[in-house]
GROMACS .gro file of C-alpha atoms in nm:
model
  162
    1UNK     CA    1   0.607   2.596  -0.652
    2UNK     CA    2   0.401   2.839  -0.449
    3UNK     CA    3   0.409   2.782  -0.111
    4UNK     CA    4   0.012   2.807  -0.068
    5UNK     CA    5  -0.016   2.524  -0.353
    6UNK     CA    6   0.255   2.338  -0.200
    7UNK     CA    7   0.062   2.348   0.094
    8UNK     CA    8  -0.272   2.275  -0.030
    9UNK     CA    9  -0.114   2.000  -0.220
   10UNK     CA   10   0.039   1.854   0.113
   11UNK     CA   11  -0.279   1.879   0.331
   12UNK     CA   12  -0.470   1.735   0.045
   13UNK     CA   13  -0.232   1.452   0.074
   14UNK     CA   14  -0.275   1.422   0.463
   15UNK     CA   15  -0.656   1.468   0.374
   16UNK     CA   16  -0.710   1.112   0.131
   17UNK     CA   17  -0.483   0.938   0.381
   18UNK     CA   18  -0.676   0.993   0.663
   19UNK     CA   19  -1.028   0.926   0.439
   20UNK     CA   20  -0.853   0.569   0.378
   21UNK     CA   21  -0.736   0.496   0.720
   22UNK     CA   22  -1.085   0.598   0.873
   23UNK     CA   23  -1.307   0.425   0.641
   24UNK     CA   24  -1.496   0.082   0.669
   25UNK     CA   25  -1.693   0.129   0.324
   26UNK     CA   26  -1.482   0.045   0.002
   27UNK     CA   27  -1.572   0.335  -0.201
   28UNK     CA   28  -1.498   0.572   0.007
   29UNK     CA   29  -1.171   0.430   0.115
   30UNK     CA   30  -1.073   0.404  -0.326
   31UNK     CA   31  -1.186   0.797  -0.272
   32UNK     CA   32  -0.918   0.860  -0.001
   33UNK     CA   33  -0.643   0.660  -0.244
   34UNK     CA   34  -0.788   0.870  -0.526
   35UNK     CA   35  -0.713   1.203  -0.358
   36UNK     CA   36  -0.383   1.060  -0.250
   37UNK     CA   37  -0.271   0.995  -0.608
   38UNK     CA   38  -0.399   1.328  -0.726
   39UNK     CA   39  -0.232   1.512  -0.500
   40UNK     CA   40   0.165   1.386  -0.527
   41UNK     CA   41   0.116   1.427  -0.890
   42UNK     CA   42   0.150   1.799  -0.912
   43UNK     CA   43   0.411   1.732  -0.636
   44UNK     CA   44   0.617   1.458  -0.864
   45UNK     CA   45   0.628   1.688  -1.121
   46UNK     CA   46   0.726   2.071  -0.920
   47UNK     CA   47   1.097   2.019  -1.126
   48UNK     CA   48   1.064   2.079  -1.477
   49UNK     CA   49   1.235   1.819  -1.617
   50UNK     CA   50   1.164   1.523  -1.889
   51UNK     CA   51   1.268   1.283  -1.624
   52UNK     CA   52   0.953   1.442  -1.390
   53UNK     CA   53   0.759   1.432  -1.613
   54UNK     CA   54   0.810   1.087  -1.692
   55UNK     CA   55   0.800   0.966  -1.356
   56UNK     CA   56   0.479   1.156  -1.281
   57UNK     CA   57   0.317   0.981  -1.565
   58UNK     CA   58   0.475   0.669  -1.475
   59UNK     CA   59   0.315   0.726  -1.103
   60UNK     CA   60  -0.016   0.793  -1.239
   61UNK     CA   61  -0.072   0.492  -1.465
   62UNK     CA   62   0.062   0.261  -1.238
   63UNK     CA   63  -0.184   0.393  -0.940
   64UNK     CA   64  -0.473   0.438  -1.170
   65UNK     CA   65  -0.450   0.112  -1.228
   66UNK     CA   66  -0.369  -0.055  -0.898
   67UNK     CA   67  -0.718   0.170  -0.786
   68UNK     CA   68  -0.912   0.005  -1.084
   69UNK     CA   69  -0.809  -0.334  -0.939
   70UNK     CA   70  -0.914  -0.239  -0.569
   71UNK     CA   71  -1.268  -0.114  -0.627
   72UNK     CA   72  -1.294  -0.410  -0.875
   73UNK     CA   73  -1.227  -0.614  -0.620
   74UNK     CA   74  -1.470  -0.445  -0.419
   75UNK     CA   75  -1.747  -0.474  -0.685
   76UNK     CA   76  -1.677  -0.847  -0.683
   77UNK     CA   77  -1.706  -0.843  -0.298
   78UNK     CA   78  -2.019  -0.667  -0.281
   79UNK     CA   79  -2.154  -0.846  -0.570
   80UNK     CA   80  -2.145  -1.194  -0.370
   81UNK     CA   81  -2.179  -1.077   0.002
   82UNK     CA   82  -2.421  -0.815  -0.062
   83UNK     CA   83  -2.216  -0.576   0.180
   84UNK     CA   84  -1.918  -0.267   0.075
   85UNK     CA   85  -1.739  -0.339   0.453
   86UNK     CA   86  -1.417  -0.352   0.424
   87UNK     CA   87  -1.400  -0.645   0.708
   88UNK     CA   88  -1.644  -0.863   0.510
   89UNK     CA   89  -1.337  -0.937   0.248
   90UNK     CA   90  -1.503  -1.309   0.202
   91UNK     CA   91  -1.474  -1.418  -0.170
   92UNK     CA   92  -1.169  -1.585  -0.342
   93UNK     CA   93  -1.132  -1.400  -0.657
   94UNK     CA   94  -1.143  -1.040  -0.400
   95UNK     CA   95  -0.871  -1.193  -0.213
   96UNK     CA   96  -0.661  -1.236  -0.503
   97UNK     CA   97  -0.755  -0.879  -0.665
   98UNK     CA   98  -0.720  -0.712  -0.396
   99UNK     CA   99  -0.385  -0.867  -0.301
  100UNK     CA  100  -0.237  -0.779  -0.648
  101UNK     CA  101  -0.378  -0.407  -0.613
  102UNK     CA  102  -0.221  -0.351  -0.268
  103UNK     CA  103   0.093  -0.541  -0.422
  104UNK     CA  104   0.107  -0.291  -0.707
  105UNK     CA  105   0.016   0.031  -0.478
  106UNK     CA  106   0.298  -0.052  -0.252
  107UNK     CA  107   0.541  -0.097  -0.480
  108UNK     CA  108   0.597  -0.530  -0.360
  109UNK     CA  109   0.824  -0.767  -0.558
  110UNK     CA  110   0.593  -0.882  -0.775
  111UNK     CA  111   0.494  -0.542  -0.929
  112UNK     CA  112   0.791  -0.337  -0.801
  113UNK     CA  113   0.912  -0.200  -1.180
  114UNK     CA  114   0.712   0.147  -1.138
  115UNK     CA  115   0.907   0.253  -0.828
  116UNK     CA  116   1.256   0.316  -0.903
  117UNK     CA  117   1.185   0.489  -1.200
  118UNK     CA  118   0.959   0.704  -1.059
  119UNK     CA  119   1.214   0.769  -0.730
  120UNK     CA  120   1.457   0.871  -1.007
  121UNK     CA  121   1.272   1.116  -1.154
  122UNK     CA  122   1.188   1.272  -0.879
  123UNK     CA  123   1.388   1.506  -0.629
  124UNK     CA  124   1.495   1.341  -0.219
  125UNK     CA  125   1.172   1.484  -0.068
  126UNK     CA  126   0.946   1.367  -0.354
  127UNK     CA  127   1.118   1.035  -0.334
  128UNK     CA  128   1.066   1.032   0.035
  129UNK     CA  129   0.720   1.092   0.025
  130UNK     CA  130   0.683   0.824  -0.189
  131UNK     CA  131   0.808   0.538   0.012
  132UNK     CA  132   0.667   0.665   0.324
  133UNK     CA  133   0.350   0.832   0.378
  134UNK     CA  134   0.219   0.691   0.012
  135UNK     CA  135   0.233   0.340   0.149
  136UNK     CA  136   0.046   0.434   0.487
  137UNK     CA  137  -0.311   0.440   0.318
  138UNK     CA  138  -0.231   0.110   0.146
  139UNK     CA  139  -0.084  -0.060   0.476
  140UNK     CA  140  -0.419   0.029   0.674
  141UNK     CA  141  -0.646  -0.175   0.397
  142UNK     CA  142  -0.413  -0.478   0.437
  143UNK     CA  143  -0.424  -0.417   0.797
  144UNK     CA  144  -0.834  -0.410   0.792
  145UNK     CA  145  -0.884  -0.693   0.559
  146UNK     CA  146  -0.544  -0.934   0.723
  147UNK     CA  147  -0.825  -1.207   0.816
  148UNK     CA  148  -0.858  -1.239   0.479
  149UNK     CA  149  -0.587  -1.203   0.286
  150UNK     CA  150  -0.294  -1.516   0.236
  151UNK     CA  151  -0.062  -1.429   0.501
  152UNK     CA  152   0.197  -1.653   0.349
  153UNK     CA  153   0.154  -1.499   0.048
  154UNK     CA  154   0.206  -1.157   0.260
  155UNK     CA  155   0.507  -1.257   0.395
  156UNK     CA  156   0.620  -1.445   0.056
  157UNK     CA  157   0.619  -1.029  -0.112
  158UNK     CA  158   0.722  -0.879   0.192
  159UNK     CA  159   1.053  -1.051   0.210
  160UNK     CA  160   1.141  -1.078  -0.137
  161UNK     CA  161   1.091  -0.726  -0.141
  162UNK     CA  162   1.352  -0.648   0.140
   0.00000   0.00000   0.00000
């Protein structure tokens, strides 16, 4: 890959991370995890290879879908609080979207069957960026909405995952 796109690609990345950890408005923290999922695509899939590919496509779905979930959760929020904060995480049926999303974005027990198929299509770096600053964006909205979220549940993923 070029090194100018690579570079683009990898501030881009930096860019929707720091959109999600900054913002208190749900739309424009699903923006930041939009722009984060964009931008390890082309990244995914710098080897030409089936398995890439794949695992690209794999990626994308997955996320595409764990980002419907979010802002439907928001749109649930909002619907009954009248409010897009991401602190004001008050209704049931949010918690529980929102819980699954994050579970699926992250890659937790539950919903874990993306991420080693995507890790093995892609090359050590790719991999690495995947189970590191991917899950930063992700860790800030449980972070932000923690008062509202099942913490045993939390904990119940968290170590089955390990």
């Amino acid at each position: 890959m070029n090194p100018t796109i690579s570079m683009v690609m990898l501030l881009s990345l930096a860019t929707g991370t720091i959109i999600t950890m900054t913002s208190y408005h749900w739309l424009l923290a699903w923006v930041g995890l939009e722009i984060n999922t964009l931008s390890i695509i082309p990244i995914i899939s710098t080897t030409h290879h089936p398995r890439s590919t794949e695992a690209a496509t794999k990626y994308f779905l997955t996320q595409a879908a764990a980002s419907a979930l979010i802002l439907f959760s928001s749109m649930v929020n909002a619907w009954e609080t009248g409010t897009w904060d991401i602190t004001q995480l008050s209704s049931m049926p949010s918690h529980v979207l929102l819980t699954a999303a994050l579970a699926m974005k992250l890659g937790l027990v539950p919903m874990h069957f993306w991420l080693p198929e995507v890790l093995q299509g892609s090359t050590l770096m790719t991999a690495l960026i995947i189970t590191t600053w991917q899950k930063l964006a992700p860790m800030t909205l449980i972070y932000l909405t923690i008062n509202s979220l099942s913490t045993t549940i939390l904990l119940l993923m968290g170590l089955t995952s390990t």
